[in-house]
CSV table of N, CA and C in Angstrom, one decimal:
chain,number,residue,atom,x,y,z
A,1,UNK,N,-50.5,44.8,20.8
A,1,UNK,CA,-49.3,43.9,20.5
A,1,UNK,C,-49.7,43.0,19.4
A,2,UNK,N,-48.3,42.6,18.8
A,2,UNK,CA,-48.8,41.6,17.5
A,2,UNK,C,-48.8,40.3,18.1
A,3,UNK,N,-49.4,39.4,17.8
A,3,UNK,CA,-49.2,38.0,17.9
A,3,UNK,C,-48.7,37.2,17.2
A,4,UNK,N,-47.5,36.4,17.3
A,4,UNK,CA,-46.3,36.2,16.5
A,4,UNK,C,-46.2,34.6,16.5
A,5,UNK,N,-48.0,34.0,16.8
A,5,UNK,CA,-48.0,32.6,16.6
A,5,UNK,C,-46.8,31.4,17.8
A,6,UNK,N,-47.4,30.7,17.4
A,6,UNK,CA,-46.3,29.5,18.5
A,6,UNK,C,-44.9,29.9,18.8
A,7,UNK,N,-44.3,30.3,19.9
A,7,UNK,CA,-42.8,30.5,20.5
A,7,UNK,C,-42.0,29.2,19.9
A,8,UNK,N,-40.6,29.8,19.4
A,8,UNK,CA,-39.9,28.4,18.9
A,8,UNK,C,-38.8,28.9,20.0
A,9,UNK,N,-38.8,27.7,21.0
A,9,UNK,CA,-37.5,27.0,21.6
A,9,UNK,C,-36.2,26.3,21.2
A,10,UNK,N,-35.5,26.9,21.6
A,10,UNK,CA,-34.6,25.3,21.2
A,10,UNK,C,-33.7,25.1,22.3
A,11,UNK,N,-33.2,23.8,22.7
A,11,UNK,CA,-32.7,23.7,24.2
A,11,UNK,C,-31.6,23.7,23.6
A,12,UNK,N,-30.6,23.9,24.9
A,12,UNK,CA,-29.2,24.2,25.2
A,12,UNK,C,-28.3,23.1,25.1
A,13,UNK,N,-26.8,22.7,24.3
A,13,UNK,CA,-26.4,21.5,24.8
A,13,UNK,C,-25.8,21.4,26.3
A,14,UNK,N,-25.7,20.1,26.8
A,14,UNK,CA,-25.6,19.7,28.1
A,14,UNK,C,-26.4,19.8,29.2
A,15,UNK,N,-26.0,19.8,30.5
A,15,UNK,CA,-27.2,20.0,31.2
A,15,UNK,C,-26.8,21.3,32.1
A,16,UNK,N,-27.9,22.5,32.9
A,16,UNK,CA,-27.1,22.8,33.9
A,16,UNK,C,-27.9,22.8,35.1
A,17,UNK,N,-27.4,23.1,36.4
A,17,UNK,CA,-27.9,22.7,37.6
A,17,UNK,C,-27.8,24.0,38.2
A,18,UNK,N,-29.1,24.6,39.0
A,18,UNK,CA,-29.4,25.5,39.6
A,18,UNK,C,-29.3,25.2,40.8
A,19,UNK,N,-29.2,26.6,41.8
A,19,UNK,CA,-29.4,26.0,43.3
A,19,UNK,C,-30.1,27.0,43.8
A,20,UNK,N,-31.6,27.0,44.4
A,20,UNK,CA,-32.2,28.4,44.7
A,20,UNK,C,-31.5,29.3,45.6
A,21,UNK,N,-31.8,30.4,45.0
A,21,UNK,CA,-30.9,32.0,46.0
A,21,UNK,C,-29.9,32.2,44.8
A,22,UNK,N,-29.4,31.2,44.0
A,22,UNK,CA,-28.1,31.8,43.7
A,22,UNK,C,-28.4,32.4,41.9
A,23,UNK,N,-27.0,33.4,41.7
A,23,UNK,CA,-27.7,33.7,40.3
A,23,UNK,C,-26.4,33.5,39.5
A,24,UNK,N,-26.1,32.1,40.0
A,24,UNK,CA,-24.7,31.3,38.7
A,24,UNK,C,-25.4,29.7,38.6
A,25,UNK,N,-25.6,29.5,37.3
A,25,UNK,CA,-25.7,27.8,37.0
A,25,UNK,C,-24.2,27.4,36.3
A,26,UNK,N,-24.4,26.1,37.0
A,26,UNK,CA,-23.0,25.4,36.7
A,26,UNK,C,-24.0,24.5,35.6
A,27,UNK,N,-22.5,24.4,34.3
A,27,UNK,CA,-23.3,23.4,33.2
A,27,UNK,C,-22.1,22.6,32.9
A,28,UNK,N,-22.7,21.6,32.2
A,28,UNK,CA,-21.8,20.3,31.6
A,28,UNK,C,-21.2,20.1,30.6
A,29,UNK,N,-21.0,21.6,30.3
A,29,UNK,CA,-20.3,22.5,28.7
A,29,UNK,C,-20.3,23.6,28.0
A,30,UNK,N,-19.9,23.9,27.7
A,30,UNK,CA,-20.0,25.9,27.3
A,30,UNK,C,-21.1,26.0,26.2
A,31,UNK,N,-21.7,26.6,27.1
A,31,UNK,CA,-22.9,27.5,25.9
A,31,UNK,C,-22.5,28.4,25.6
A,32,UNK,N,-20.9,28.9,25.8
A,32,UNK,CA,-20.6,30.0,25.1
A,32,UNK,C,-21.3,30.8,23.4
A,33,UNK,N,-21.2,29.7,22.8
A,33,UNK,CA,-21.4,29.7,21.4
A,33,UNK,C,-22.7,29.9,20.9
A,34,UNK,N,-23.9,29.1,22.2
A,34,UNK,CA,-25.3,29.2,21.7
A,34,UNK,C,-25.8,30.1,22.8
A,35,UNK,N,-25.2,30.9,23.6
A,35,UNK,CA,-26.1,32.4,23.9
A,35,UNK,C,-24.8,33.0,24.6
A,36,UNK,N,-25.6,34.4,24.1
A,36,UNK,CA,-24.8,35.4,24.8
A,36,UNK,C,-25.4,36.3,26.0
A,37,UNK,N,-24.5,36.9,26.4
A,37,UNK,CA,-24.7,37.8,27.8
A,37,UNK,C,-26.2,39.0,27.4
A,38,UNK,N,-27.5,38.8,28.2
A,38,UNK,CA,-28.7,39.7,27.6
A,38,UNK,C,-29.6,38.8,27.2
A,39,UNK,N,-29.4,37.6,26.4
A,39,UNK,CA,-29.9,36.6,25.9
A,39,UNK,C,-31.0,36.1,27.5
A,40,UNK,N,-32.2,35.9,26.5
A,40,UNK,CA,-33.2,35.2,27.8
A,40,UNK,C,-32.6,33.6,27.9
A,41,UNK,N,-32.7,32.9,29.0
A,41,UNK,CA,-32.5,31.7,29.2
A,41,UNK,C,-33.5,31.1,30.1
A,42,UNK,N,-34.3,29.9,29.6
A,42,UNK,CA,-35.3,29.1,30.5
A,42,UNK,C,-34.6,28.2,31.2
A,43,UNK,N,-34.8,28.5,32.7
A,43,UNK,CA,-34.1,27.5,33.8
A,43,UNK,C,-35.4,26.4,34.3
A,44,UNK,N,-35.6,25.6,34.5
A,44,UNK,CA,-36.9,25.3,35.1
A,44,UNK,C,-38.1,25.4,34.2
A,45,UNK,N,-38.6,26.1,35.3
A,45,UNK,CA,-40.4,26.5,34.6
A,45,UNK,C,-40.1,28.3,34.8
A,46,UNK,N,-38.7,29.2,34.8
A,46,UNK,CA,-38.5,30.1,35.3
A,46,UNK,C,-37.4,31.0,33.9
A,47,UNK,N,-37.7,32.1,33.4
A,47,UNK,CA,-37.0,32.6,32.5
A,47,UNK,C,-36.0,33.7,33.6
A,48,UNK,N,-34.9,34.0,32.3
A,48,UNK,CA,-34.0,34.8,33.4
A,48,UNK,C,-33.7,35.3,32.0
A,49,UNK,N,-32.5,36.1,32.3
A,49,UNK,CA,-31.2,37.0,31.1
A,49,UNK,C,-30.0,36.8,31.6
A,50,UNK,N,-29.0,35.8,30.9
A,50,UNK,CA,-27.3,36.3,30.8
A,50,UNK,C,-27.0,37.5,31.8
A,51,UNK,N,-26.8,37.3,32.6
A,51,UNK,CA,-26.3,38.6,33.4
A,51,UNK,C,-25.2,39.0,32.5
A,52,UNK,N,-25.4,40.7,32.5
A,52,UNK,CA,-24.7,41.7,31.6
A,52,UNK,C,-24.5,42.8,32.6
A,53,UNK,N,-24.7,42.5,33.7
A,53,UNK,CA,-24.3,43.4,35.1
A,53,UNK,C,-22.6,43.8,34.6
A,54,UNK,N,-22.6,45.0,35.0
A,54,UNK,CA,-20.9,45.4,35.0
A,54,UNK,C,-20.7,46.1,36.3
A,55,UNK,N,-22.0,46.2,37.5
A,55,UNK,CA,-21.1,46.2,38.7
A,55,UNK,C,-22.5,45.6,39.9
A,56,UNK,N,-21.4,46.2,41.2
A,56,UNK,CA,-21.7,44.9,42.2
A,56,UNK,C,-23.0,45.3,42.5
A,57,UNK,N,-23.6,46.3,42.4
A,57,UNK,CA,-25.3,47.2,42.0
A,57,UNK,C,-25.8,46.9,41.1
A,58,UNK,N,-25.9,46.0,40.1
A,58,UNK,CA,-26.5,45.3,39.3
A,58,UNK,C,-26.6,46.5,37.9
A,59,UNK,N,-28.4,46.4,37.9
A,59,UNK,CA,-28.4,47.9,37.1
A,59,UNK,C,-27.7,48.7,37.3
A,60,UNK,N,-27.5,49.7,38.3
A,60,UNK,CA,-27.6,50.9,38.7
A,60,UNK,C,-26.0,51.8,38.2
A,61,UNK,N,-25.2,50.8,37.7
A,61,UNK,CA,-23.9,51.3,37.3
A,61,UNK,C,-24.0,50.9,35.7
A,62,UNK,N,-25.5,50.4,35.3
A,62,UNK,CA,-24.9,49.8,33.3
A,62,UNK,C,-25.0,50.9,33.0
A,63,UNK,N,-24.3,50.7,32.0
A,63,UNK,CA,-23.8,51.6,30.4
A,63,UNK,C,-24.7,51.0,29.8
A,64,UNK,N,-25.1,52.3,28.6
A,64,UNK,CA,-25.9,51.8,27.2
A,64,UNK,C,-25.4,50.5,26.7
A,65,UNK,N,-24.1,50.7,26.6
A,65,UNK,CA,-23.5,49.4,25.8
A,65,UNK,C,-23.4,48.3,26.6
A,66,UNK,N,-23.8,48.2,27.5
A,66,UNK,CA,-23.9,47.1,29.2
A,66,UNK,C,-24.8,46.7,29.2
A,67,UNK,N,-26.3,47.2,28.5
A,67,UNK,CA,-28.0,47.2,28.5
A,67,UNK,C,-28.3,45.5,28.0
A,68,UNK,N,-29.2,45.0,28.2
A,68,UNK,CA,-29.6,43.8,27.6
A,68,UNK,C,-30.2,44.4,26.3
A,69,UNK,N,-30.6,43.6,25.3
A,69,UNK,CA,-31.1,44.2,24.2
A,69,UNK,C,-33.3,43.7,24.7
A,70,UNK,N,-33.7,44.8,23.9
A,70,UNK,CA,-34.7,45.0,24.3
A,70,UNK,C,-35.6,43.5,24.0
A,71,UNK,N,-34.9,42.8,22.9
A,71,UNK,CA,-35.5,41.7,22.4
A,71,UNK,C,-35.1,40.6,23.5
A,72,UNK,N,-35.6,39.1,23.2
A,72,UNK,CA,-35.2,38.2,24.0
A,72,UNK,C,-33.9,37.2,23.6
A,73,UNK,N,-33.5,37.8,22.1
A,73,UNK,CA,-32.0,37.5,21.6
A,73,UNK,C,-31.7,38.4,21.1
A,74,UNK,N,-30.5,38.3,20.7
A,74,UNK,CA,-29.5,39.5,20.4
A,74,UNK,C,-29.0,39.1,19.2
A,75,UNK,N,-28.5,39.9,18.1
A,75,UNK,CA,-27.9,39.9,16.6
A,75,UNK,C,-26.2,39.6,16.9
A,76,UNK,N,-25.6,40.6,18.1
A,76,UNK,CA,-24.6,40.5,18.6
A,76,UNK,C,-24.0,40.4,19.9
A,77,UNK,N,-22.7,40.2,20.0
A,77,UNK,CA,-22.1,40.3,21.4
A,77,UNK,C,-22.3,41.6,22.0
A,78,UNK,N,-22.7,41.6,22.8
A,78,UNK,CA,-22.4,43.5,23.7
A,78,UNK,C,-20.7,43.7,23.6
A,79,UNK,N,-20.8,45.5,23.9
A,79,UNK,CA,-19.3,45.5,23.9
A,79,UNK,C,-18.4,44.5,24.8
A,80,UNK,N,-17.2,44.9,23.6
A,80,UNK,CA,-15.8,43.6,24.1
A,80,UNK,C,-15.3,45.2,25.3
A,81,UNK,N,-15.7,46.2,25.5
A,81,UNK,CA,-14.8,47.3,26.6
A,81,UNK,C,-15.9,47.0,27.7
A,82,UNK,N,-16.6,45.9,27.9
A,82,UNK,CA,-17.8,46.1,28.8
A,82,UNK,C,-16.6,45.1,30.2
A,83,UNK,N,-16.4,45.6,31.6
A,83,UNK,CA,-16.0,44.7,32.3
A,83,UNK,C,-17.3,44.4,33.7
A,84,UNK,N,-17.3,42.9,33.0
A,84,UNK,CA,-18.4,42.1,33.6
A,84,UNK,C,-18.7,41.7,35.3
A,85,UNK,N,-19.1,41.8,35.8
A,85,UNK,CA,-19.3,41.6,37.3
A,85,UNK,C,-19.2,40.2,38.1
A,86,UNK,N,-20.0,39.5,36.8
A,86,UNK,CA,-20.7,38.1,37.0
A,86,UNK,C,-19.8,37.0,36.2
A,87,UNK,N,-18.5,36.3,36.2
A,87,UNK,CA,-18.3,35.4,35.4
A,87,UNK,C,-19.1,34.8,34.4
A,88,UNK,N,-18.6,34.5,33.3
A,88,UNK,CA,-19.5,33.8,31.8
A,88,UNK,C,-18.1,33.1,31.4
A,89,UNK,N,-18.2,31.8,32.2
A,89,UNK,CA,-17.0,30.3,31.8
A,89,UNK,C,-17.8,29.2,31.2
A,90,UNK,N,-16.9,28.3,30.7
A,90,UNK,CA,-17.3,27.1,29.9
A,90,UNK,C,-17.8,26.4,31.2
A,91,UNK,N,-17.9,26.8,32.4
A,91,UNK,CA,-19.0,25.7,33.4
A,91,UNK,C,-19.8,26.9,34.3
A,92,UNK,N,-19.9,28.0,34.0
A,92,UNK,CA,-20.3,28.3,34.8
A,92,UNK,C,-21.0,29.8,33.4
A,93,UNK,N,-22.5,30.0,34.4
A,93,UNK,CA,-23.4,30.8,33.0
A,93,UNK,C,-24.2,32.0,34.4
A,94,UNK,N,-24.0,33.4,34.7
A,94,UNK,CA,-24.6,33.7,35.6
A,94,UNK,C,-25.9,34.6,35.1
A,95,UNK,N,-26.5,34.2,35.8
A,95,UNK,CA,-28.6,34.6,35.2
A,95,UNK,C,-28.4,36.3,36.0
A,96,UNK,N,-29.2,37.4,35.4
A,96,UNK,CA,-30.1,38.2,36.1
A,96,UNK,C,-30.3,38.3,37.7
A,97,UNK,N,-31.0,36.9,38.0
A,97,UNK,CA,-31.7,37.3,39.2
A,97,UNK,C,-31.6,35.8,39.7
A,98,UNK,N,-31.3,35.8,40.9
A,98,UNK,CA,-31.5,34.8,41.5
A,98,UNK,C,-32.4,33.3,40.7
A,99,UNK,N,-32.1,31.9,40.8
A,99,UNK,CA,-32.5,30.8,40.9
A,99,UNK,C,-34.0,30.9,42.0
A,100,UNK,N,-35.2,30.7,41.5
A,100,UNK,CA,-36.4,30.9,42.2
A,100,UNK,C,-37.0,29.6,42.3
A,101,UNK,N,-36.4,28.5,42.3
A,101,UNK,CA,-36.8,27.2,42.2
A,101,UNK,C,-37.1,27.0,44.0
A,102,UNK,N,-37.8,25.5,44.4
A,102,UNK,CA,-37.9,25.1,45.5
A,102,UNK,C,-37.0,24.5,46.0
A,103,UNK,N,-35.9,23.9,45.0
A,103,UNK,CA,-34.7,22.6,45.1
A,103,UNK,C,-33.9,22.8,44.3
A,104,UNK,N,-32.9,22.5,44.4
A,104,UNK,CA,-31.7,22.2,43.3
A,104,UNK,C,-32.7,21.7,42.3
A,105,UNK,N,-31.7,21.8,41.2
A,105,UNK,CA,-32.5,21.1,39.5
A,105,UNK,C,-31.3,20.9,38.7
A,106,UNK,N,-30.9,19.7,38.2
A,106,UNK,CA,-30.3,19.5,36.7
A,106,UNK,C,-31.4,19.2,35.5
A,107,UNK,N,-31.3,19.8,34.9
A,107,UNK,CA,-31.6,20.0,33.5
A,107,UNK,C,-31.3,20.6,32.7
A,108,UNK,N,-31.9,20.8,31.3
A,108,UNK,CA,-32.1,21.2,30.1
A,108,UNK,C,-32.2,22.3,30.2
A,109,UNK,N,-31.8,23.6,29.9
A,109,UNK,CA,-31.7,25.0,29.9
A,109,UNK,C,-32.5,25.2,28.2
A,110,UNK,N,-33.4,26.0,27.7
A,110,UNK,CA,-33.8,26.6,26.3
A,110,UNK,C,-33.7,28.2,26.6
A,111,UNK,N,-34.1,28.4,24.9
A,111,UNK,CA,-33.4,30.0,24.8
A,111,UNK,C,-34.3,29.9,23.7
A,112,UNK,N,-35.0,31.4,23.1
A,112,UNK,CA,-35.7,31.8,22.1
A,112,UNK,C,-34.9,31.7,20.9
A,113,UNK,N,-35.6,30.7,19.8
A,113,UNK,CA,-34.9,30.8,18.6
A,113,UNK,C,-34.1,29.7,18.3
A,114,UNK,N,-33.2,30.3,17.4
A,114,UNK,CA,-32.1,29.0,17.4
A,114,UNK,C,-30.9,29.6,18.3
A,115,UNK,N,-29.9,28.2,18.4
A,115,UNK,CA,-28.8,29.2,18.7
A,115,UNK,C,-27.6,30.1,18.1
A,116,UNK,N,-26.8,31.1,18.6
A,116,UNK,CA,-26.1,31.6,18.3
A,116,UNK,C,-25.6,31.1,17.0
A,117,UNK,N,-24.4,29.9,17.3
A,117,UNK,CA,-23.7,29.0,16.0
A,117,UNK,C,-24.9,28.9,15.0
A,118,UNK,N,-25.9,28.5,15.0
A,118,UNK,CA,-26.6,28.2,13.8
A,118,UNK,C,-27.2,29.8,13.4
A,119,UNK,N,-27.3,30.8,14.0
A,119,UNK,CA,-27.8,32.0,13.6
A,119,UNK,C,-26.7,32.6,12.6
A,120,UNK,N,-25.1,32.5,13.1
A,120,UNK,CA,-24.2,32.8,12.6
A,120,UNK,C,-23.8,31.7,11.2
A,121,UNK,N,-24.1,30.9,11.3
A,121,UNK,CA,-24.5,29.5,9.7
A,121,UNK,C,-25.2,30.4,8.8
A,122,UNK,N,-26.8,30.4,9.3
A,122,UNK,CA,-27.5,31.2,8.4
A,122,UNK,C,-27.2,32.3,8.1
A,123,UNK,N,-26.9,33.1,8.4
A,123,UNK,CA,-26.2,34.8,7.9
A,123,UNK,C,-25.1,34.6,7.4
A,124,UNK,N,-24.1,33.3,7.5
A,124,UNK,CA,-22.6,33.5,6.1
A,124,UNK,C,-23.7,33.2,5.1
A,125,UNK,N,-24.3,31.9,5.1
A,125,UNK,CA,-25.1,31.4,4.2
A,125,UNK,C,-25.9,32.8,3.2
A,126,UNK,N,-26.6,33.7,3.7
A,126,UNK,CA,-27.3,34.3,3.4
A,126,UNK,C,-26.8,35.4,2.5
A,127,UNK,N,-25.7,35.9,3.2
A,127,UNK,CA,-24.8,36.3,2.5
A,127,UNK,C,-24.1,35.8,1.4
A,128,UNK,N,-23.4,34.4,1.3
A,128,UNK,CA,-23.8,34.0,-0.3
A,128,UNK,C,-24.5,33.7,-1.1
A,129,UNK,N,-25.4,33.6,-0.7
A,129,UNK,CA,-26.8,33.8,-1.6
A,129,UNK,C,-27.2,34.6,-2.6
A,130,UNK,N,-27.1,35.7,-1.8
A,130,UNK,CA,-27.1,37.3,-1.7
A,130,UNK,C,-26.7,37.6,-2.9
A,131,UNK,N,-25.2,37.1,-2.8
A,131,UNK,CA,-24.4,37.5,-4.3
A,131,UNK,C,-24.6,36.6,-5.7
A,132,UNK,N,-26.0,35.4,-5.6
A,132,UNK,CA,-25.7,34.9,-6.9
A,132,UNK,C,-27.5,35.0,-6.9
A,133,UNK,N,-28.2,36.0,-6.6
A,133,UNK,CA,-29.1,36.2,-7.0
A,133,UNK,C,-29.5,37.3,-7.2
A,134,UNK,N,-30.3,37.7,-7.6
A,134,UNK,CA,-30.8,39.4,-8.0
A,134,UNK,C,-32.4,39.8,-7.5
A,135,UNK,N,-32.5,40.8,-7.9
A,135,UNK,CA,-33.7,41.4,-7.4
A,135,UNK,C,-35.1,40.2,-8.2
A,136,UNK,N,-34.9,40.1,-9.4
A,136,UNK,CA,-35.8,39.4,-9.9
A,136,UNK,C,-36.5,38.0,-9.8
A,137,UNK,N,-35.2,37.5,-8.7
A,137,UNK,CA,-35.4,36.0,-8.5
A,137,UNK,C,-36.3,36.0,-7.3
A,138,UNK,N,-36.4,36.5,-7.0
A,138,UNK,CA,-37.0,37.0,-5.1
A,138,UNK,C,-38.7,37.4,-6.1
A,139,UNK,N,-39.6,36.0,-5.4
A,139,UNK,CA,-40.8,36.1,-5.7
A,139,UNK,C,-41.5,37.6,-5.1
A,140,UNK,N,-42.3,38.2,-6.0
A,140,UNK,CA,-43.3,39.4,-4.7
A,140,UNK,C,-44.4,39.2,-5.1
């Protein structure tokens, strides 16, 4: 494997609150925007994935297009024909796998990378760029 230097985090806005056993956190605002369903999420001291379940068997009924992406973020949404198992609301975000904490917890949720909105900044950005520069400007 390669070694890809220091993990960059970046935490989530608001807070959310876990309760062990269960695999929905309730939060204090939609992270719609800064992750999507597949996306890794750090709860705790405990990582999980966006549940992208599409039935009450978890795996055992996904679709290719249902799959988490192999990475720990994703470029895009999973299919819009995917019908979800697990609600994904502006208070409520459901994980993979059960909450494995000892106690209830509010906090600070992080995710690899930046978020979503700012991934989606940089790529219009990039793409204007794109068009007022040429091959020759781009140092090699």
């Amino acid at each position: 494997l390669y070694p890809r230097g220091k993990p960059f985090y970046t935490q989530l806005s608001g807070d959310v609150t876990a309760i062990p056993g269960r695999n929905l956190i309730t939060t204090t605002c939609s992270l719609k925007e800064e992750i999507r369903r597949g996306d890794a999420i750090c709860v705790g001291d405990s990582w999980y994935r966006v549940s992208c379940s599409v039935g009450s068997g978890r795996e055992s009924q996904q679709s290719e297009r249902s799959t988490a992406p192999l990475s720990v973020t994703s470029e895009k949404e999973l299919s819009d024909k995917n019908v979800y198992y697990d609600q994904f609301t502006n208070e409520i975000l459901p994980l993979d796998g059960a909450y494995d904490g000892d106690s209830k917890i509010t906090t600070k949720a992080r995710r690899h990378g930046c978020t979503n909105d700012v991934r989606k900044i940089w790529n219009d950005s990039l793409i204007q760029v794109k068009r007022f520069r040429s091959d020759d400007d781009i140092e090699k």
